[in-house]
Short mmCIF file of C-alpha atoms and ligand atoms in Angstrom, two decimals:
data_model
loop_
_atom_site.label_atom_id
_atom_site.label_comp_id
_atom_site.label_asym_id
_atom_site.label_seq_id
_atom_site.Cartn_x
_atom_site.Cartn_y
_atom_site.Cartn_z
CA MET J 1 -0.36 21.25 0.71
CA SER J 2 0.76 22.72 -2.43
CA ASP J 3 4.80 23.12 -0.42
CA SER J 4 4.82 19.51 -0.27
CA ALA J 5 3.69 18.59 -3.33
CA PRO J 6 6.15 20.52 -5.67
CA SER J 7 5.73 20.33 -9.32
CA VAL J 8 7.84 18.36 -11.48
CA SER J 9 8.39 18.88 -15.37
CA SER J 10 10.83 16.89 -17.54
CA SER J 11 11.12 16.78 -21.42
CA PRO J 12 8.82 14.04 -22.95
CA ALA J 13 10.24 10.52 -24.75
CA GLY J 14 12.78 11.14 -26.77
CA GLY J 15 13.78 15.00 -26.13
CA THR J 16 11.16 16.41 -28.30
CA GLY J 17 8.18 18.93 -28.13
CA PRO J 18 8.04 21.30 -24.82
CA SER J 19 8.23 19.57 -21.41
CA ARG J 20 5.23 18.85 -19.58
CA THR J 21 4.40 19.75 -16.42
CA LEU J 22 1.83 17.10 -13.69
CA ASP J 23 0.64 18.67 -11.66
CA LEU J 24 1.40 17.20 -8.15
CA SER J 25 -1.35 19.11 -6.29
CA LEU J 26 -3.86 17.10 -7.54
CA ALA J 27 -3.06 13.81 -5.48
CA PRO J 28 -2.03 16.31 -1.93
CA THR J 29 -3.02 12.63 -0.58
CA PRO J 30 -3.49 9.14 -1.50
CA PRO J 31 -6.99 9.04 -3.81
CA MET J 32 -10.26 7.89 -2.39
CA GLY J 33 -12.70 6.03 -4.71
CA TRP J 34 -14.20 2.40 -6.13
CA ASN J 35 -13.62 0.62 -9.25
CA ASN J 36 -15.49 -2.18 -10.48
CA TRP J 37 -12.75 -4.55 -11.55
CA ASN J 38 -12.66 -6.22 -8.50
CA THR J 39 -15.65 -7.54 -8.38
CA THR J 40 -16.76 -7.82 -11.67
CA ASN J 41 -13.77 -8.58 -13.66
CA ASP J 42 -14.45 -8.50 -17.21
CA GLY J 43 -18.25 -10.12 -16.58
CA PRO J 44 -21.38 -8.17 -17.66
CA GLU J 45 -23.04 -6.62 -14.34
CA PHE J 46 -20.47 -3.65 -14.79
CA ASP J 47 -22.50 -1.29 -16.76
CA GLU J 48 -24.23 1.90 -16.56
CA GLU J 49 -26.70 0.58 -13.61
CA MET J 50 -23.62 -0.39 -11.42
CA VAL J 51 -22.35 2.80 -11.77
CA LEU J 52 -25.19 4.77 -11.39
CA ALA J 53 -25.83 3.20 -8.39
CA THR J 54 -22.74 3.67 -6.82
CA ALA J 55 -22.41 7.37 -7.38
CA ASP J 56 -25.86 7.72 -5.79
CA PHE J 57 -24.88 4.78 -2.64
CA PHE J 58 -21.76 6.80 -2.18
CA VAL J 59 -24.10 9.71 -1.07
CA SER J 60 -26.69 8.14 0.30
CA SER J 61 -24.22 6.04 2.86
CA GLY J 62 -22.16 8.35 3.62
CA LEU J 63 -18.85 7.04 1.38
CA LYS J 64 -18.63 10.95 0.15
CA ASP J 65 -19.00 12.30 3.62
CA ALA J 66 -15.98 9.87 4.62
CA GLY J 67 -14.10 11.29 1.68
CA TYR J 68 -14.38 8.44 -0.86
CA GLU J 69 -14.85 11.17 -4.43
CA TYR J 70 -13.53 8.63 -7.08
CA VAL J 71 -15.92 6.61 -9.69
CA ASN J 72 -13.64 4.55 -11.94
CA LEU J 73 -14.35 1.63 -14.94
CA ASP J 74 -12.13 -0.50 -15.67
CA ASP J 75 -11.10 -2.62 -18.17
CA CYS J 76 -14.35 -3.42 -21.26
CA TRP J 77 -15.82 -0.43 -20.97
CA ALA J 78 -15.64 0.14 -24.40
CA LEU J 79 -15.73 -1.71 -28.11
CA PRO J 80 -13.23 -4.09 -29.35
CA GLU J 81 -12.72 -1.62 -32.25
CA ARG J 82 -12.28 1.77 -32.64
CA ASP J 83 -14.48 3.98 -35.35
CA GLU J 84 -13.92 5.05 -38.38
CA HIS J 85 -12.13 8.48 -36.60
CA GLY J 86 -9.81 5.97 -34.79
CA ASP J 87 -11.32 6.71 -31.41
CA LEU J 88 -12.41 4.54 -28.92
CA VAL J 89 -16.32 3.28 -28.77
CA PRO J 90 -18.02 3.48 -25.56
CA ASP J 91 -20.12 -0.43 -25.63
CA PRO J 92 -23.73 0.05 -26.46
CA VAL J 93 -24.57 -3.09 -24.41
CA ARG J 94 -23.29 -2.23 -21.05
CA PHE J 95 -23.32 2.05 -21.08
CA PRO J 96 -25.97 2.90 -23.78
CA HIS J 97 -25.97 6.47 -22.59
CA GLY J 98 -22.21 6.82 -23.22
CA ILE J 99 -19.59 7.52 -21.47
CA LYS J 100 -19.77 11.20 -21.08
CA ALA J 101 -23.40 10.80 -19.64
CA LEU J 102 -21.70 8.97 -16.61
CA ALA J 103 -19.27 11.08 -16.34
CA ASP J 104 -22.18 13.45 -15.98
CA TYR J 105 -23.95 11.82 -13.37
CA VAL J 106 -21.23 11.11 -11.44
CA HIS J 107 -20.15 14.53 -11.62
CA SER J 108 -23.74 15.91 -9.82
CA LYS J 109 -23.65 14.51 -7.53
CA GLY J 110 -19.86 16.34 -6.32
CA LEU J 111 -18.30 13.11 -7.28
CA LYS J 112 -15.16 12.95 -9.87
CA PHE J 113 -15.03 10.39 -12.54
CA GLY J 114 -12.65 8.11 -13.55
CA ILE J 115 -11.57 5.82 -16.94
CA TYR J 116 -9.48 2.95 -17.74
CA THR J 117 -6.89 2.20 -20.23
CA SER J 118 -3.25 0.52 -20.95
CA ALA J 119 -0.14 1.71 -22.65
CA GLY J 120 -0.23 -0.87 -25.30
CA SER J 121 -1.92 -2.36 -28.46
CA HIS J 122 -4.75 -3.57 -25.83
CA THR J 123 -6.11 -3.67 -22.98
CA CYS J 124 -5.56 -6.87 -20.22
CA SER J 125 -8.42 -8.14 -20.62
CA PRO J 126 -8.64 -11.36 -23.12
CA ILE J 127 -11.69 -10.11 -25.12
CA GLY J 128 -9.51 -7.92 -26.49
CA PHE J 129 -9.78 -4.18 -26.05
CA PRO J 130 -8.26 -1.26 -28.21
CA GLY J 131 -5.10 -0.38 -25.86
CA ALA J 132 -3.70 3.61 -26.07
CA LEU J 133 0.31 2.79 -27.05
CA ASP J 134 0.96 5.67 -30.12
CA HIS J 135 -3.04 6.55 -29.70
CA GLU J 136 -2.12 9.06 -26.62
CA GLU J 137 -2.86 12.40 -27.60
CA GLN J 138 -6.24 11.23 -29.36
CA ASP J 139 -7.28 9.08 -26.40
CA ALA J 140 -6.04 12.02 -24.30
CA LEU J 141 -8.31 14.14 -25.81
CA LEU J 142 -11.05 12.05 -25.45
CA PHE J 143 -11.24 11.19 -22.39
CA ALA J 144 -10.92 14.97 -21.38
CA SER J 145 -14.10 15.61 -23.89
CA TYR J 146 -15.78 13.11 -21.61
CA GLU J 147 -14.72 15.17 -18.85
CA VAL J 148 -12.58 12.40 -16.90
CA ASP J 149 -10.89 13.62 -13.91
CA TYR J 150 -8.77 10.17 -13.47
CA LEU J 151 -6.89 7.77 -15.81
CA LYS J 152 -5.59 3.89 -14.84
CA TYR J 153 -3.26 3.39 -17.03
CA ASP J 154 -2.04 -0.72 -17.54
CA ASN J 155 0.83 -2.61 -18.88
CA CYS J 156 -0.80 -5.16 -21.19
CA HIS J 157 0.71 -5.59 -24.91
CA ASN J 158 2.85 -3.72 -23.86
CA GLU J 159 5.39 -4.36 -27.41
CA GLY J 160 8.69 -4.96 -24.68
CA ARG J 161 8.84 -0.60 -25.57
CA ASP J 162 9.88 1.49 -22.68
CA ALA J 163 8.23 1.63 -19.64
CA VAL J 164 9.19 5.24 -19.38
CA GLN J 165 8.66 6.58 -22.57
CA ARG J 166 5.58 4.70 -22.18
CA TYR J 167 3.79 6.28 -19.87
CA THR J 168 5.78 10.03 -19.60
CA ARG J 169 3.81 10.05 -23.09
CA MET J 170 0.58 9.73 -21.62
CA ARG J 171 1.63 12.02 -18.75
CA ASP J 172 1.92 14.84 -21.63
CA ALA J 173 -1.26 13.90 -23.13
CA LEU J 174 -2.69 14.42 -20.61
CA VAL J 175 -1.15 17.58 -19.47
CA ALA J 176 -1.26 18.47 -23.27
CA THR J 177 -5.25 18.66 -22.59
CA GLY J 178 -5.22 21.45 -20.17
CA ARG J 179 -8.32 19.86 -18.14
CA PRO J 180 -6.96 18.21 -14.27
CA ILE J 181 -6.69 14.44 -14.37
CA VAL J 182 -5.56 12.19 -11.63
CA TYR J 183 -2.94 9.70 -13.61
CA SER J 184 -2.52 6.15 -11.88
CA ILE J 185 0.30 4.23 -13.42
CA CYS J 186 -0.63 0.31 -13.24
CA GLU J 187 3.11 -0.91 -14.31
CA TRP J 188 2.45 -3.69 -11.18
CA GLY J 189 6.07 -2.78 -10.23
CA GLN J 190 7.66 -4.35 -13.38
CA ASN J 191 10.36 -1.23 -13.95
CA ASP J 192 10.38 -0.32 -10.41
CA PRO J 193 8.34 2.89 -11.15
CA TRP J 194 9.34 4.37 -7.69
CA THR J 195 12.83 5.10 -9.50
CA TRP J 196 11.07 7.55 -12.15
CA ALA J 197 7.22 7.80 -11.37
CA LYS J 198 7.45 11.11 -9.48
CA GLY J 199 6.23 13.70 -11.73
CA VAL J 200 5.29 11.07 -14.06
CA GLY J 201 2.50 9.89 -12.25
CA HIS J 202 0.32 10.44 -9.19
CA LEU J 203 0.53 6.95 -8.43
CA TRP J 204 1.81 3.81 -9.34
CA ARG J 205 1.12 -0.05 -8.46
CA THR J 206 4.20 -2.26 -7.24
CA THR J 207 2.51 -4.87 -7.59
CA GLY J 208 1.30 -7.39 -9.68
CA ASP J 209 -2.88 -7.77 -9.24
CA ILE J 210 -4.27 -8.31 -5.86
CA SER J 211 -6.66 -11.42 -5.01
CA ASP J 212 -9.44 -11.62 -2.53
CA ASN J 213 -7.19 -14.08 -0.43
CA TRP J 214 -5.22 -13.93 2.56
CA ALA J 215 -2.09 -15.01 0.16
CA SER J 216 -2.43 -12.48 -2.33
CA LEU J 217 -2.40 -9.55 0.04
CA LEU J 218 0.50 -11.13 2.45
CA GLU J 219 2.05 -11.06 -0.72
CA LEU J 220 1.54 -7.94 -1.90
CA THR J 221 1.83 -6.21 1.89
CA LYS J 222 5.26 -7.19 2.23
CA GLN J 223 5.89 -5.42 -1.21
CA ASN J 224 5.03 -2.32 -0.94
CA MET J 225 5.38 -1.89 2.72
CA VAL J 226 9.94 -1.51 1.96
CA LEU J 227 9.03 0.89 -0.40
CA ALA J 228 7.38 3.62 2.02
CA GLU J 229 10.77 5.97 1.25
CA TYR J 230 9.77 6.81 -2.65
CA ALA J 231 6.08 7.71 -1.55
CA GLY J 232 4.64 11.66 -0.31
CA PRO J 233 1.67 13.84 -1.14
CA GLY J 234 1.30 13.47 -5.80
CA HIS J 235 3.26 10.70 -5.76
CA TRP J 236 2.16 7.37 -4.00
CA ASN J 237 3.12 3.74 -4.03
CA ASP J 238 0.04 1.44 -5.17
CA PRO J 239 -0.60 -1.76 -4.24
CA ASP J 240 -4.07 -2.33 -5.79
CA MET J 241 -7.58 -1.73 -5.37
CA LEU J 242 -9.83 -2.93 -1.58
CA GLU J 243 -10.93 -6.32 -2.07
CA VAL J 244 -12.61 -5.30 1.48
CA GLY J 245 -16.54 -7.03 0.69
CA ASN J 246 -15.81 -9.65 -2.06
CA GLY J 247 -15.89 -12.48 0.72
CA GLY J 248 -13.13 -14.52 -0.01
CA MET J 249 -11.39 -13.54 3.59
CA THR J 250 -12.53 -12.97 7.29
CA ASP J 251 -13.73 -9.20 8.37
CA THR J 252 -10.18 -10.03 10.60
CA GLU J 253 -8.31 -10.25 7.21
CA TYR J 254 -10.55 -7.46 5.82
CA ARG J 255 -9.28 -4.84 8.54
CA THR J 256 -6.28 -5.87 8.39
CA HIS J 257 -6.11 -5.07 4.59
CA PHE J 258 -8.08 -1.54 4.99
CA GLY J 259 -5.63 -0.55 8.44
CA LEU J 260 -2.62 -1.89 6.67
CA TRP J 261 -3.34 0.27 3.56
CA ALA J 262 -4.36 3.07 5.90
CA ILE J 263 -0.92 3.03 7.50
CA MET J 264 0.44 2.08 3.97
CA ALA J 265 -1.12 5.57 2.56
CA ALA J 266 -2.02 3.44 -0.13
CA PRO J 267 -5.12 4.66 -1.98
CA LEU J 268 -8.20 3.42 -0.52
CA LEU J 269 -10.62 2.38 -4.09
CA ILE J 270 -13.50 0.08 -2.72
CA GLY J 271 -14.19 -3.19 -5.36
CA SER J 272 -16.58 -4.55 -4.08
CA ASP J 273 -20.18 -3.98 -4.96
CA LEU J 274 -21.94 -1.66 -3.20
CA ARG J 275 -25.06 -2.76 -4.00
CA ARG J 276 -24.06 -5.61 -1.94
CA VAL J 277 -22.77 -4.53 0.81
CA THR J 278 -22.93 -6.21 4.30
CA PRO J 279 -23.37 -4.16 7.40
CA GLU J 280 -19.52 -5.29 8.55
CA THR J 281 -17.84 -4.30 5.40
CA MET J 282 -19.49 -0.88 5.50
CA GLU J 283 -18.02 -0.44 8.92
CA ILE J 284 -14.53 -1.39 7.71
CA LEU J 285 -14.80 1.08 4.78
CA LEU J 286 -16.50 4.13 6.56
CA ASN J 287 -14.57 4.33 9.49
CA THR J 288 -13.44 7.60 9.79
CA GLU J 289 -10.88 7.25 12.31
CA VAL J 290 -8.79 5.08 10.13
CA ILE J 291 -8.74 6.96 6.70
CA ALA J 292 -7.97 10.04 8.82
CA VAL J 293 -4.55 7.85 9.66
CA ASP J 294 -4.55 6.88 5.49
CA GLN J 295 -5.38 10.72 4.15
CA ASP J 296 -3.16 12.56 6.88
CA PRO J 297 -1.55 15.97 5.53
CA LEU J 298 1.97 14.84 6.61
CA GLY J 299 1.55 12.22 3.68
CA VAL J 300 4.25 9.77 4.93
CA GLN J 301 3.78 5.70 4.28
CA GLY J 302 3.93 4.21 7.23
CA ALA J 303 6.53 0.99 7.96
CA PRO J 304 7.57 -1.36 9.86
CA ILE J 305 10.67 -0.59 12.32
CA ARG J 306 10.30 -4.09 13.79
CA SER J 307 9.00 -7.66 11.77
CA GLU J 308 10.09 -10.54 13.32
CA GLY J 309 8.25 -13.95 13.32
CA GLY J 310 5.49 -12.75 11.13
CA LEU J 311 4.93 -10.02 14.24
CA HIS J 312 4.94 -6.42 12.79
CA VAL J 313 4.92 -3.11 14.20
CA PHE J 314 4.20 -0.68 11.71
CA VAL J 315 4.60 3.16 12.20
CA LYS J 316 3.33 6.52 10.51
CA PRO J 317 4.12 9.98 11.52
CA LEU J 318 1.03 11.99 11.73
CA ALA J 319 0.97 15.71 10.87
CA ASP J 320 0.01 16.10 14.20
CA GLY J 321 3.01 14.95 15.82
CA SER J 322 1.26 11.57 17.22
CA ARG J 323 2.43 8.28 15.62
CA ALA J 324 -0.05 6.12 14.02
CA VAL J 325 0.46 2.27 14.95
CA ALA J 326 -0.82 -0.93 13.31
CA LEU J 327 0.43 -4.70 15.53
CA PHE J 328 -0.11 -6.84 12.86
CA ASN J 329 -0.30 -10.64 13.09
CA GLU J 330 0.49 -12.23 9.89
CA THR J 331 0.91 -15.82 11.97
CA ASP J 332 -2.13 -18.15 11.84
CA GLU J 333 -1.99 -18.11 15.41
CA ALA J 334 -2.82 -15.28 18.20
CA ALA J 335 0.27 -13.76 19.32
CA ASP J 336 1.05 -10.97 22.33
CA ILE J 337 2.71 -7.92 20.23
CA SER J 338 3.78 -4.75 21.96
CA THR J 339 5.92 -1.36 21.73
CA SER J 340 6.68 1.53 23.43
CA ALA J 341 5.83 5.29 22.56
CA ALA J 342 10.11 5.85 22.59
CA GLU J 343 10.04 2.78 19.92
CA VAL J 344 7.47 4.58 17.66
CA GLY J 345 9.20 8.11 18.08
CA LEU J 346 7.49 9.94 20.70
CA PRO J 347 8.74 12.61 22.78
CA GLU J 348 9.27 11.51 26.33
CA ALA J 349 5.82 12.95 28.42
CA ALA J 350 4.28 11.78 31.42
CA SER J 351 1.78 9.39 29.89
CA TYR J 352 -0.20 8.62 26.22
CA GLU J 353 -3.77 8.62 25.12
CA VAL J 354 -3.48 5.46 22.82
CA ARG J 355 -6.51 5.46 20.85
CA ASP J 356 -8.01 2.28 19.36
CA LEU J 357 -9.47 2.99 15.76
CA TRP J 358 -11.44 -0.25 15.51
CA ALA J 359 -12.52 -0.14 19.13
CA HIS J 360 -13.06 4.28 19.26
CA THR J 361 -12.14 4.48 22.47
CA THR J 362 -9.46 6.04 24.65
CA GLU J 363 -7.45 4.78 27.30
CA LYS J 364 -4.17 6.33 28.87
CA SER J 365 -0.90 4.80 29.17
CA GLY J 366 2.42 5.21 30.01
CA GLY J 367 4.58 4.42 27.03
CA SER J 368 3.93 0.60 26.64
CA LEU J 369 1.43 -0.10 24.41
CA ALA J 370 0.13 -4.30 24.00
CA GLU J 371 -2.16 -6.79 21.92
CA ASN J 372 -2.65 -9.86 22.03
CA VAL J 373 -3.28 -9.63 18.79
CA PRO J 374 -5.62 -12.81 16.24
CA ALA J 375 -4.09 -14.69 13.74
CA HIS J 376 -4.32 -12.57 11.10
CA GLY J 377 -5.26 -9.80 12.75
CA THR J 378 -4.16 -6.25 13.39
CA ALA J 379 -4.67 -3.32 16.42
CA LEU J 380 -4.27 -0.24 14.85
CA TYR J 381 -4.00 2.89 17.25
CA ARG J 382 -3.13 6.90 17.23
CA VAL J 383 -0.16 7.31 19.65
CA ALA J 384 0.18 11.07 20.88
CA ALA J 385 1.82 12.48 24.05
CA ALA J 386 -0.28 13.46 26.69
CA GLY J 387 1.73 16.17 28.60
C1 LIG V 401 -4.36 -5.46 -15.68
C2 LIG V 401 -4.70 -4.82 -13.78
C3 LIG V 401 -5.45 -4.92 -13.02
C4 LIG V 401 -7.32 -4.96 -14.07
C5 LIG V 401 -6.93 -5.44 -15.42
C6 LIG V 401 -7.73 -5.53 -15.96
O1 LIG V 401 -4.38 -6.70 -14.86
O2 LIG V 401 -3.69 -4.71 -13.06
O3 LIG V 401 -5.95 -3.78 -12.07
O4 LIG V 401 -7.13 -2.84 -14.49
O5 LIG V 401 -5.74 -5.25 -16.35
O6 LIG V 401 -8.09 -6.22 -17.29
#
């Protein structure tokens, strides 16, 4: 992957000091894992027991084997005040054994561990936890001492200061620790990070926060689907974490969520409480054929080649020459959506193999692809020239 994931260096904000290089090969494909925020917000169930159980469940459920790797903490892991040395302090009620012990446990399962703070004076929670603005080097060193593998860096309380400088300064601080850390820029798309964040972070939010409802899913999809040209190995658009399994959408809508995130090469960070998920949720999250679309090594973000009246045809070229194709119906009625091998960019061939990634069946086609797609549904295929 390193061929297509070149390292990028640039001078830190202000132009002084050594230039730092972000290792883009740390995220050759979109990161996969879990984060507590979408299920806990700042509630008390975000605690050590939950994180340890999540790591255990990654292994026992097959999520780890399916490619999910990062177990990430979001906001509210620290106390509202730094200690006398200016260091962040883990909340002893939520995390009685501290953060390093959590990281060690997650690592002992062959998984990776992530943490969160904000490029501001405080994080986003109204409770008011300290952020890393003007503490970048100290906090990066603390995270490295915890042996974190991933940092989500939020945007609250940024004092109106320049985003490129704030995010670059943390990039430099992380690189200076010498520890490989995937760097997730959570700037909500406010300053068009897709135009400057390649080489600053490995992924950047393109949207505001997702909510567990259809309107939110649709809005974020539309914001992210026009940005395909900016994504690639080591530099991904991030339309926010998954809501699959949180209860606010139907399973049809959650399949659409997962399928569209996969075809858009989005990070797949599970946002549900894995101690309580249904078999239907697990079937979606463990669909390895859909995951393979997301994780395809070519690293192209799929995009709509046609959108008319709420009916969309998304195409993602894959490394083996085949195409992932999503027929997405955003409307409230079932609808016929069709395309063809030629339209999705496949070479002329006598026949095509059409793999249905939800039904796990393969059919032959002379070149046409048509489906009656339910309201809010997405048919998802992998199509290859058969000879
Ligand atoms: C912001 C981020 C969310 C989450 C919360 C935590 O809203 O965009 O993803 O991290 O902060 O407070």
